[in-house]
């Protein structure tokens, strides 16, 4: 189990450590798997085990991942897990200096590109998922009239709702209810715009 519920990233070094394309893939992979070895993650990302091990150690140096209890009898295997249930990276923690703001923007763009790639991959693989998953997968756009306080409240409520469903799914899975259960990505963006 991760040692922290959620981790707020406020320092530039940790942000830069996570805002590396391969490290973010590894972090995301660990969040899904909950525990994994460098070999297992290397297979997922199609990279050399030594490279994956190096990047896992870099993530560990910044407290983003940590060693996990061994999941097998092979003492040579090093198991990893996320150090928290997730991370929070907020603009307000990086707008105090141009270098910090630029790093935050670059990280945000990377995260968005990786999320968009995940969604494009789903669209390309859509026929393999079957009608029940394709019908269940939401694809919505809402154009709202809100204040900053409204948008913040909406974001908090959506996050709480997603957490409720995650906890329910994990509890069901822990109880053996795995039939039809898959990993699901939910990406929510809320931002102001003008026409």
Coordinates of N, CA and C in Angstrom, one line a residue:
X1 N 0.8 -1.2 0.0 CA 0.0 0.0 0.0 C 0.9 1.2 0.0
X2 N 0.5 2.3 -0.8 CA 1.2 3.5 -0.7 C 1.2 4.1 0.7
X3 N 2.3 4.9 1.0 CA 2.4 5.4 2.3 C 1.7 6.8 2.5
X4 N 1.3 7.4 1.4 CA 0.5 8.7 1.4 C -0.7 8.6 0.6
X5 N -1.8 9.3 1.1 CA -3.0 9.3 0.3 C -2.9 10.0 -1.0
X6 N -2.4 11.2 -1.0 CA -2.2 12.0 -2.2 C -1.0 12.9 -2.0
X7 N -0.2 13.2 -3.0 CA 1.0 14.0 -2.8 C 0.9 15.2 -3.6
X8 N 1.1 16.4 -3.0 CA 1.1 17.6 -3.7 C 2.5 17.9 -4.1
X9 N 2.8 18.1 -5.4 CA 4.1 18.4 -5.8 C 4.2 19.9 -5.9
X10 N 5.2 20.4 -5.2 CA 5.4 21.9 -5.2 C 6.8 22.3 -5.5
X11 N 7.7 21.3 -5.6 CA 9.1 21.7 -5.9 C 9.5 21.4 -7.3
X12 N 10.3 22.2 -7.9 CA 10.7 22.1 -9.3 C 11.4 20.8 -9.6
X13 N 12.3 20.3 -8.7 CA 13.0 19.1 -8.9 C 12.1 17.9 -9.1
X14 N 11.1 17.7 -8.2 CA 10.2 16.6 -8.3 C 9.3 16.7 -9.6
X15 N 8.9 18.0 -9.9 CA 8.1 18.2 -11.1 C 8.9 17.8 -12.3
X16 N 10.1 18.2 -12.4 CA 11.0 17.8 -13.6 C 11.2 16.3 -13.6
X17 N 11.4 15.7 -12.4 CA 11.6 14.2 -12.4 C 10.4 13.5 -13.0
X18 N 9.2 13.9 -12.7 CA 8.0 13.3 -13.2 C 7.7 13.7 -14.6
X19 N 8.1 14.9 -15.0 CA 7.7 15.4 -16.4 C 8.7 14.9 -17.4
X20 N 9.1 13.7 -17.3 CA 9.9 13.0 -18.3 C 9.0 11.9 -19.0
X21 N 9.0 11.9 -20.3 CA 8.0 11.0 -20.9 C 8.0 9.5 -20.4
X22 N 9.2 8.9 -20.3 CA 9.3 7.5 -19.9 C 8.9 7.4 -18.4
X23 N 9.4 8.4 -17.6 CA 9.1 8.3 -16.1 C 7.6 8.4 -15.9
X24 N 6.9 9.3 -16.6 CA 5.5 9.4 -16.4 C 4.8 8.1 -16.9
X25 N 5.2 7.5 -17.9 CA 4.7 6.2 -18.3 C 4.8 5.2 -17.2
X26 N 6.0 5.1 -16.7 CA 6.3 4.2 -15.6 C 5.5 4.5 -14.4
X27 N 5.4 5.7 -14.0 CA 4.6 6.1 -12.8 C 3.1 5.7 -13.1
X28 N 2.6 6.0 -14.2 CA 1.2 5.7 -14.6 C 1.0 4.1 -14.5
X29 N 2.0 3.4 -15.1 CA 1.9 1.9 -15.1 C 1.9 1.4 -13.7
X30 N 2.7 2.0 -12.8 CA 2.7 1.5 -11.4 C 1.4 1.9 -10.7
X31 N 0.8 3.0 -11.0 CA -0.5 3.4 -10.4 C -1.6 2.4 -10.8
X32 N -1.5 1.9 -12.0 CA -2.5 0.9 -12.5 C -2.2 -0.5 -11.9
X33 N -0.9 -0.9 -11.9 CA -0.6 -2.3 -11.4 C -0.6 -2.3 -9.9
X34 N -0.3 -1.2 -9.2 CA -0.1 -1.1 -7.8 C 1.2 -1.6 -7.4
X35 N 1.7 -2.7 -7.9 CA 3.1 -3.1 -7.6 C 3.6 -3.8 -8.9
X36 N 4.9 -3.6 -9.2 CA 5.5 -4.2 -10.4 C 7.0 -4.2 -10.2
X37 N 7.7 -5.1 -11.0 CA 9.1 -5.1 -11.1 C 9.5 -4.2 -12.3
X38 N 10.8 -3.9 -12.3 CA 11.3 -3.2 -13.5 C 11.1 -4.0 -14.8
X39 N 11.3 -5.3 -14.7 CA 11.1 -6.2 -15.8 C 9.7 -6.1 -16.4
X40 N 8.7 -6.2 -15.5 CA 7.3 -6.1 -15.9 C 7.0 -4.8 -16.6
X41 N 7.5 -3.7 -16.0 CA 7.3 -2.4 -16.5 C 8.0 -2.2 -17.9
X42 N 9.2 -2.8 -18.0 CA 10.0 -2.7 -19.2 C 9.2 -3.3 -20.4
X43 N 8.6 -4.4 -20.1 CA 7.7 -5.1 -21.1 C 6.6 -4.1 -21.6
X44 N 6.0 -3.5 -20.6 CA 4.9 -2.6 -20.9 C 5.3 -1.4 -21.8
X45 N 6.5 -0.9 -21.5 CA 6.9 0.3 -22.2 C 7.9 0.0 -23.4
X46 N 8.2 -1.2 -23.5 CA 9.1 -1.7 -24.6 C 10.5 -1.0 -24.5
X47 N 11.1 -1.0 -23.3 CA 12.4 -0.4 -23.1 C 13.2 -1.5 -22.4
X48 N 14.5 -1.2 -22.3 CA 15.5 -2.1 -21.6 C 15.2 -2.0 -20.1
X49 N 15.4 -3.2 -19.5 CA 15.2 -3.3 -18.0 C 16.1 -2.3 -17.3
X50 N 17.4 -2.2 -17.7 CA 18.3 -1.3 -17.1 C 17.9 0.1 -17.2
X51 N 17.3 0.5 -18.3 CA 16.9 1.9 -18.4 C 15.7 2.1 -17.5
X52 N 14.8 1.2 -17.5 CA 13.6 1.3 -16.6 C 14.0 1.4 -15.1
X53 N 15.0 0.5 -14.8 CA 15.5 0.5 -13.4 C 16.1 1.9 -13.0
X54 N 16.8 2.5 -13.9 CA 17.4 3.8 -13.7 C 16.3 4.8 -13.5
X55 N 15.3 4.8 -14.3 CA 14.2 5.8 -14.2 C 13.4 5.6 -12.9
X56 N 13.2 4.3 -12.5 CA 12.5 4.1 -11.3 C 13.3 4.6 -10.1
X57 N 14.6 4.4 -10.1 CA 15.4 5.0 -9.0 C 15.3 6.5 -9.0
X58 N 15.3 7.2 -10.2 CA 15.1 8.6 -10.2 C 13.8 9.0 -9.6
X59 N 12.7 8.3 -9.9 CA 11.4 8.6 -9.3 C 11.4 8.4 -7.8
X60 N 12.2 7.4 -7.4 CA 12.3 7.1 -5.9 C 13.0 8.2 -5.2
X61 N 14.1 8.7 -5.9 CA 14.9 9.8 -5.3 C 14.0 11.0 -4.9
X62 N 12.9 11.2 -5.6 CA 12.0 12.3 -5.4 C 10.7 11.9 -4.6
X63 N 10.7 10.7 -4.1 CA 9.6 10.2 -3.3 C 8.3 9.9 -4.0
X64 N 8.5 9.7 -5.3 CA 7.3 9.4 -6.1 C 6.9 7.9 -6.2
X65 N 7.9 7.1 -6.1 CA 7.8 5.6 -6.0 C 8.6 5.1 -4.9
X66 N 8.3 3.9 -4.4 CA 9.1 3.3 -3.3 C 9.1 1.8 -3.5
X67 N 10.1 1.2 -2.8 CA 10.1 -0.3 -2.9 C 8.9 -0.9 -2.2
X68 N 8.4 -1.9 -2.8 CA 7.2 -2.6 -2.2 C 7.6 -4.0 -1.7
X69 N 6.7 -4.6 -0.9 CA 7.0 -5.9 -0.4 C 7.1 -6.9 -1.6
X70 N 8.1 -7.8 -1.5 CA 8.2 -8.8 -2.6 C 6.9 -9.5 -2.8
X71 N 6.6 -9.7 -4.1 CA 5.4 -10.4 -4.4 C 5.6 -11.8 -4.9
X72 N 6.9 -12.3 -4.8 CA 7.3 -13.6 -5.2 C 8.4 -14.1 -4.3
X73 N 8.8 -15.3 -4.5 CA 9.9 -15.9 -3.7 C 11.3 -15.6 -4.2
X74 N 11.3 -15.0 -5.4 CA 12.6 -14.7 -6.0 C 13.2 -13.4 -5.4
X75 N 14.2 -13.6 -4.5 CA 14.7 -12.5 -3.8 C 15.5 -11.5 -4.6
X76 N 15.8 -11.9 -5.9 CA 16.5 -11.0 -6.8 C 15.6 -9.9 -7.3
X77 N 14.3 -10.2 -7.3 CA 13.4 -9.2 -7.9 C 13.2 -8.0 -6.9
X78 N 13.2 -6.9 -7.5 CA 12.9 -5.6 -6.7 C 11.5 -5.2 -7.1
X79 N 10.6 -5.1 -6.2 CA 9.3 -4.7 -6.5 C 9.1 -3.2 -6.1
X80 N 8.3 -2.5 -6.9 CA 8.1 -1.1 -6.8 C 6.6 -0.8 -6.6
X81 N 6.3 0.3 -6.0 CA 4.9 0.8 -5.9 C 4.9 2.3 -5.9
X82 N 3.7 2.9 -6.2 CA 3.7 4.4 -6.1 C 3.8 4.7 -4.6
X83 N 4.4 5.9 -4.3 CA 4.6 6.3 -2.9 C 3.3 6.9 -2.3
X84 N 2.3 7.2 -3.2 CA 1.1 7.8 -2.8 C 0.0 7.3 -3.7
X85 N -1.2 7.6 -3.4 CA -2.4 7.2 -4.2 C -2.4 8.0 -5.5
X86 N -1.8 9.1 -5.5 CA -1.7 10.0 -6.7 C -0.9 11.2 -6.4
X87 N -0.8 12.1 -7.4 CA -0.1 13.4 -7.2 C -1.0 14.5 -7.7
X88 N -0.8 15.6 -7.1 CA -1.5 16.9 -7.5 C -0.5 17.9 -7.8
X89 N -0.6 18.5 -9.0 CA 0.4 19.5 -9.5 C -0.5 20.7 -9.9
X90 N -0.4 21.7 -9.0 CA -1.3 22.9 -9.2 C -0.5 24.1 -9.7
X91 N -1.1 24.8 -10.6 CA -0.5 26.0 -11.2 C -0.1 27.0 -10.1
X92 N -0.8 27.2 -9.0 CA -0.6 28.2 -8.0 C 0.8 27.9 -7.3
X93 N 1.3 26.7 -7.4 CA 2.6 26.4 -6.7 C 3.8 26.6 -7.6
X94 N 3.5 27.1 -8.9 CA 4.6 27.2 -9.8 C 4.6 28.6 -10.5
X95 N 3.7 29.5 -10.2 CA 3.6 30.7 -10.9 C 4.5 31.9 -10.3
X96 N 5.3 31.6 -9.3 CA 6.0 32.6 -8.6 C 7.3 33.0 -9.3
X97 N 7.8 32.2 -10.3 CA 9.0 32.6 -11.1 C 8.9 32.0 -12.5
X98 N 9.4 32.7 -13.5 CA 9.3 32.3 -14.9 C 9.8 30.9 -15.1
X99 N 10.9 30.5 -14.5 CA 11.4 29.1 -14.8 C 10.4 28.1 -14.2
X100 N 9.9 28.4 -13.1 CA 8.9 27.4 -12.5 C 7.6 27.3 -13.3
X101 N 7.1 28.5 -13.8 CA 5.9 28.5 -14.6 C 6.1 27.8 -15.9
X102 N 7.3 28.0 -16.5 CA 7.6 27.3 -17.8 C 7.7 25.8 -17.6
X103 N 8.3 25.4 -16.5 CA 8.4 23.9 -16.2 C 7.0 23.3 -16.0
X104 N 6.2 24.1 -15.3 CA 4.8 23.6 -15.0 C 4.0 23.5 -16.3
X105 N 4.2 24.5 -17.2 CA 3.5 24.4 -18.5 C 4.0 23.3 -19.3
X106 N 5.3 23.0 -19.4 CA 5.9 21.9 -20.2 C 5.4 20.6 -19.6
X107 N 5.3 20.4 -18.3 CA 4.8 19.2 -17.7 C 3.4 19.0 -18.0
X108 N 2.6 20.0 -17.9 CA 1.2 19.9 -18.2 C 0.9 19.5 -19.7
X109 N 1.7 20.1 -20.6 CA 1.6 19.7 -22.0 C 2.0 18.2 -22.2
X110 N 3.0 17.8 -21.6 CA 3.4 16.4 -21.7 C 2.3 15.4 -21.2
X111 N 1.8 15.8 -20.0 CA 0.7 14.9 -19.4 C -0.5 14.9 -20.3
X112 N -0.8 16.1 -20.9 CA -2.0 16.1 -21.8 C -1.7 15.3 -23.1
X113 N -0.5 15.4 -23.6 CA -0.1 14.6 -24.8 C -0.2 13.1 -24.6
X114 N 0.2 12.7 -23.4 CA 0.2 11.3 -23.1 C -1.3 10.8 -22.9
X115 N -2.1 11.7 -22.3 CA -3.5 11.3 -22.1 C -4.2 11.2 -23.5
X116 N -3.9 12.2 -24.3 CA -4.5 12.2 -25.7 C -4.0 10.9 -26.5
X117 N -2.8 10.5 -26.3 CA -2.3 9.3 -26.9 C -3.1 8.1 -26.4
X118 N -3.3 8.1 -25.1 CA -4.1 6.9 -24.5 C -5.5 6.9 -25.2
X119 N -6.1 8.1 -25.3 CA -7.5 8.1 -25.9 C -7.5 7.7 -27.4
X120 N -6.5 8.2 -28.1 CA -6.3 7.8 -29.5 C -6.1 6.3 -29.7
X121 N -5.3 5.7 -28.8 CA -5.1 4.3 -28.8 C -6.5 3.5 -28.6
X122 N -7.3 4.0 -27.6 CA -8.6 3.5 -27.4 C -9.4 3.6 -28.7
X123 N -9.4 4.7 -29.3 CA -10.3 4.9 -30.5 C -9.8 3.9 -31.6
X124 N -8.5 3.8 -31.8 CA -8.0 2.8 -32.8 C -8.3 1.4 -32.5
X125 N -8.4 1.1 -31.2 CA -8.7 -0.3 -30.7 C -10.2 -0.5 -30.4
X126 N -11.0 0.5 -30.7 CA -12.4 0.4 -30.3 C -13.1 -0.8 -30.7
X127 N -12.9 -1.3 -32.0 CA -13.6 -2.5 -32.4 C -13.3 -3.7 -31.5
X128 N -12.1 -3.8 -30.9 CA -11.8 -4.9 -30.1 C -12.4 -4.9 -28.7
X129 N -13.0 -3.8 -28.3 CA -13.6 -3.7 -27.0 C -15.0 -4.2 -26.9
X130 N -15.7 -4.2 -28.0 CA -17.1 -4.7 -28.0 C -18.1 -3.6 -27.7
X131 N -19.3 -3.9 -28.0 CA -20.4 -2.9 -27.9 C -20.7 -2.4 -26.5
X132 N -20.5 -3.3 -25.5 CA -20.8 -2.9 -24.1 C -19.9 -1.8 -23.6
X133 N -18.6 -2.0 -23.9 CA -17.6 -1.0 -23.5 C -17.7 0.3 -24.3
X134 N -18.0 0.2 -25.6 CA -18.1 1.3 -26.5 C -19.4 2.2 -26.1
X135 N -20.4 1.5 -25.7 CA -21.6 2.2 -25.3 C -21.4 2.9 -24.0
X136 N -20.7 2.2 -23.1 CA -20.5 2.8 -21.7 C -19.5 3.9 -21.7
X137 N -18.6 4.0 -22.6 CA -17.5 5.0 -22.6 C -18.0 6.4 -22.9
X138 N -18.0 7.3 -21.9 CA -18.6 8.6 -22.2 C -17.6 9.5 -23.1
X139 N -18.2 10.3 -23.9 CA -17.5 11.3 -24.7 C -18.4 12.5 -24.8
X140 N -18.1 13.4 -23.8 CA -19.0 14.5 -23.6 C -18.3 15.8 -23.7
X141 N -19.0 16.9 -24.0 CA -18.5 18.2 -23.9 C -19.6 19.1 -23.3
X142 N -19.3 19.8 -22.2 CA -20.2 20.7 -21.6 C -19.6 22.1 -21.7
X143 N -20.4 23.1 -22.2 CA -20.0 24.5 -22.2 C -20.8 25.2 -21.2
X144 N -20.1 25.6 -20.1 CA -20.8 26.1 -18.9 C -20.5 27.6 -18.7
X145 N -21.3 28.3 -17.9 CA -21.0 29.7 -17.5 C -20.7 29.6 -16.0
X146 N -19.5 29.7 -15.6 CA -19.1 29.6 -14.2 C -18.1 30.7 -13.8
X147 N -18.0 30.8 -12.5 CA -17.0 31.6 -11.9 C -15.8 30.7 -11.5
X148 N -14.6 31.3 -11.2 CA -13.5 30.4 -10.8 C -13.9 29.6 -9.6
X149 N -14.6 30.1 -8.6 CA -15.1 29.3 -7.5 C -16.0 28.2 -7.9
X150 N -16.9 28.4 -8.8 CA -17.7 27.4 -9.3 C -16.9 26.2 -10.0
X151 N -16.0 26.6 -10.8 CA -15.1 25.6 -11.5 C -14.3 24.8 -10.5
X152 N -13.8 25.5 -9.5 CA -13.0 24.8 -8.5 C -13.9 23.8 -7.7
X153 N -15.1 24.2 -7.4 CA -16.0 23.3 -6.7 C -16.4 22.1 -7.6
X154 N -16.7 22.4 -8.8 CA -17.0 21.3 -9.8 C -15.9 20.3 -9.9
X155 N -14.6 20.8 -10.0 CA -13.5 19.9 -10.1 C -13.3 19.1 -8.8
X156 N -13.5 19.6 -7.7 CA -13.5 18.9 -6.4 C -14.5 17.8 -6.4
X157 N -15.8 18.1 -6.8 CA -16.9 17.2 -6.8 C -16.6 16.0 -7.8
X158 N -16.1 16.4 -8.9 CA -15.8 15.3 -9.9 C -14.7 14.4 -9.4
X159 N -13.7 15.0 -8.8 CA -12.6 14.2 -8.2 C -13.1 13.2 -7.1
X160 N -14.0 13.7 -6.3 CA -14.5 12.9 -5.2 C -15.4 11.8 -5.8
X161 N -16.1 12.1 -6.8 CA -17.0 11.1 -7.5 C -16.1 10.0 -8.1
X162 N -15.0 10.4 -8.8 CA -14.1 9.4 -9.4 C -13.5 8.5 -8.3
X163 N -13.1 9.2 -7.2 CA -12.5 8.4 -6.1 C -13.5 7.4 -5.5
X164 N -14.7 7.8 -5.4 CA -15.7 6.9 -4.9 C -15.8 5.6 -5.8
X165 N -15.9 5.8 -7.1 CA -16.0 4.7 -8.0 C -14.7 3.8 -8.0
X166 N -13.5 4.5 -7.9 CA -12.3 3.8 -7.8 C -12.2 2.9 -6.6
X167 N -12.6 3.5 -5.4 CA -12.6 2.7 -4.2 C -13.6 1.5 -4.3
X168 N -14.7 1.8 -4.8 CA -15.7 0.7 -5.0 C -15.2 -0.4 -5.9
X169 N -14.6 0.0 -7.0 CA -14.0 -1.0 -7.9 C -12.9 -1.8 -7.3
X170 N -12.0 -1.2 -6.6 CA -10.9 -1.9 -6.0 C -11.4 -2.8 -4.9
X171 N -12.4 -2.4 -4.1 CA -12.9 -3.2 -3.0 C -13.6 -4.5 -3.6
X172 N -14.4 -4.3 -4.7 CA -15.0 -5.4 -5.4 C -13.9 -6.4 -5.9
X173 N -12.9 -5.8 -6.5 CA -11.8 -6.7 -7.1 C -11.1 -7.4 -6.0
X174 N -10.9 -6.8 -4.8 CA -10.2 -7.4 -3.7 C -11.1 -8.6 -3.2
X175 N -12.4 -8.4 -3.3 CA -13.3 -9.5 -2.9 C -13.5 -10.6 -3.9
X176 N -12.8 -10.5 -5.0 CA -12.8 -11.5 -6.0 C -13.7 -11.2 -7.2
X177 N -14.4 -10.1 -7.2 CA -15.3 -9.7 -8.3 C -14.5 -9.0 -9.4
X178 N -13.9 -9.9 -10.3 CA -13.1 -9.3 -11.4 C -13.8 -9.5 -12.7
X179 N -14.9 -10.1 -12.8 CA -15.6 -10.4 -14.1 C -15.9 -9.1 -14.8
X180 N -15.4 -8.9 -16.0 CA -15.8 -7.7 -16.8 C -15.1 -6.4 -16.3
X181 N -14.2 -6.5 -15.4 CA -13.6 -5.3 -14.8 C -12.3 -5.0 -15.6
X182 N -12.1 -3.8 -16.0 CA -10.9 -3.3 -16.8 C -10.4 -2.0 -16.2
X183 N -9.2 -1.7 -16.6 CA -8.7 -0.4 -16.2 C -9.4 0.7 -17.1
X184 N -9.8 1.8 -16.4 CA -10.5 2.8 -17.1 C -9.8 4.2 -16.8
X185 N -9.5 4.9 -17.9 CA -9.0 6.3 -17.7 C -10.1 7.3 -17.8
X186 N -10.1 8.2 -16.9 CA -11.1 9.3 -16.9 C -10.3 10.6 -16.9
X187 N -10.4 11.3 -18.0 CA -9.7 12.6 -18.1 C -10.7 13.7 -18.1
X188 N -10.5 14.6 -17.2 CA -11.4 15.7 -17.1 C -10.6 17.0 -17.1
X189 N -11.0 17.9 -18.0 CA -10.4 19.2 -18.2 C -11.5 20.3 -18.0
X190 N -11.2 21.3 -17.3 CA -12.1 22.4 -17.2 C -11.3 23.6 -17.3
X191 N -11.6 24.5 -18.2 CA -10.8 25.7 -18.5 C -11.7 26.8 -19.1
X192 N -11.3 28.0 -18.8 CA -12.0 29.1 -19.4 C -11.7 29.3 -20.9
X193 N -12.6 29.9 -21.6 CA -12.3 30.2 -23.0 C -13.2 31.4 -23.5
X194 N -12.8 32.0 -24.5 CA -13.6 33.1 -25.1 C -13.8 32.9 -26.5
X195 N -15.0 33.2 -27.0 CA -15.3 33.1 -28.5 C -15.1 34.4 -29.2

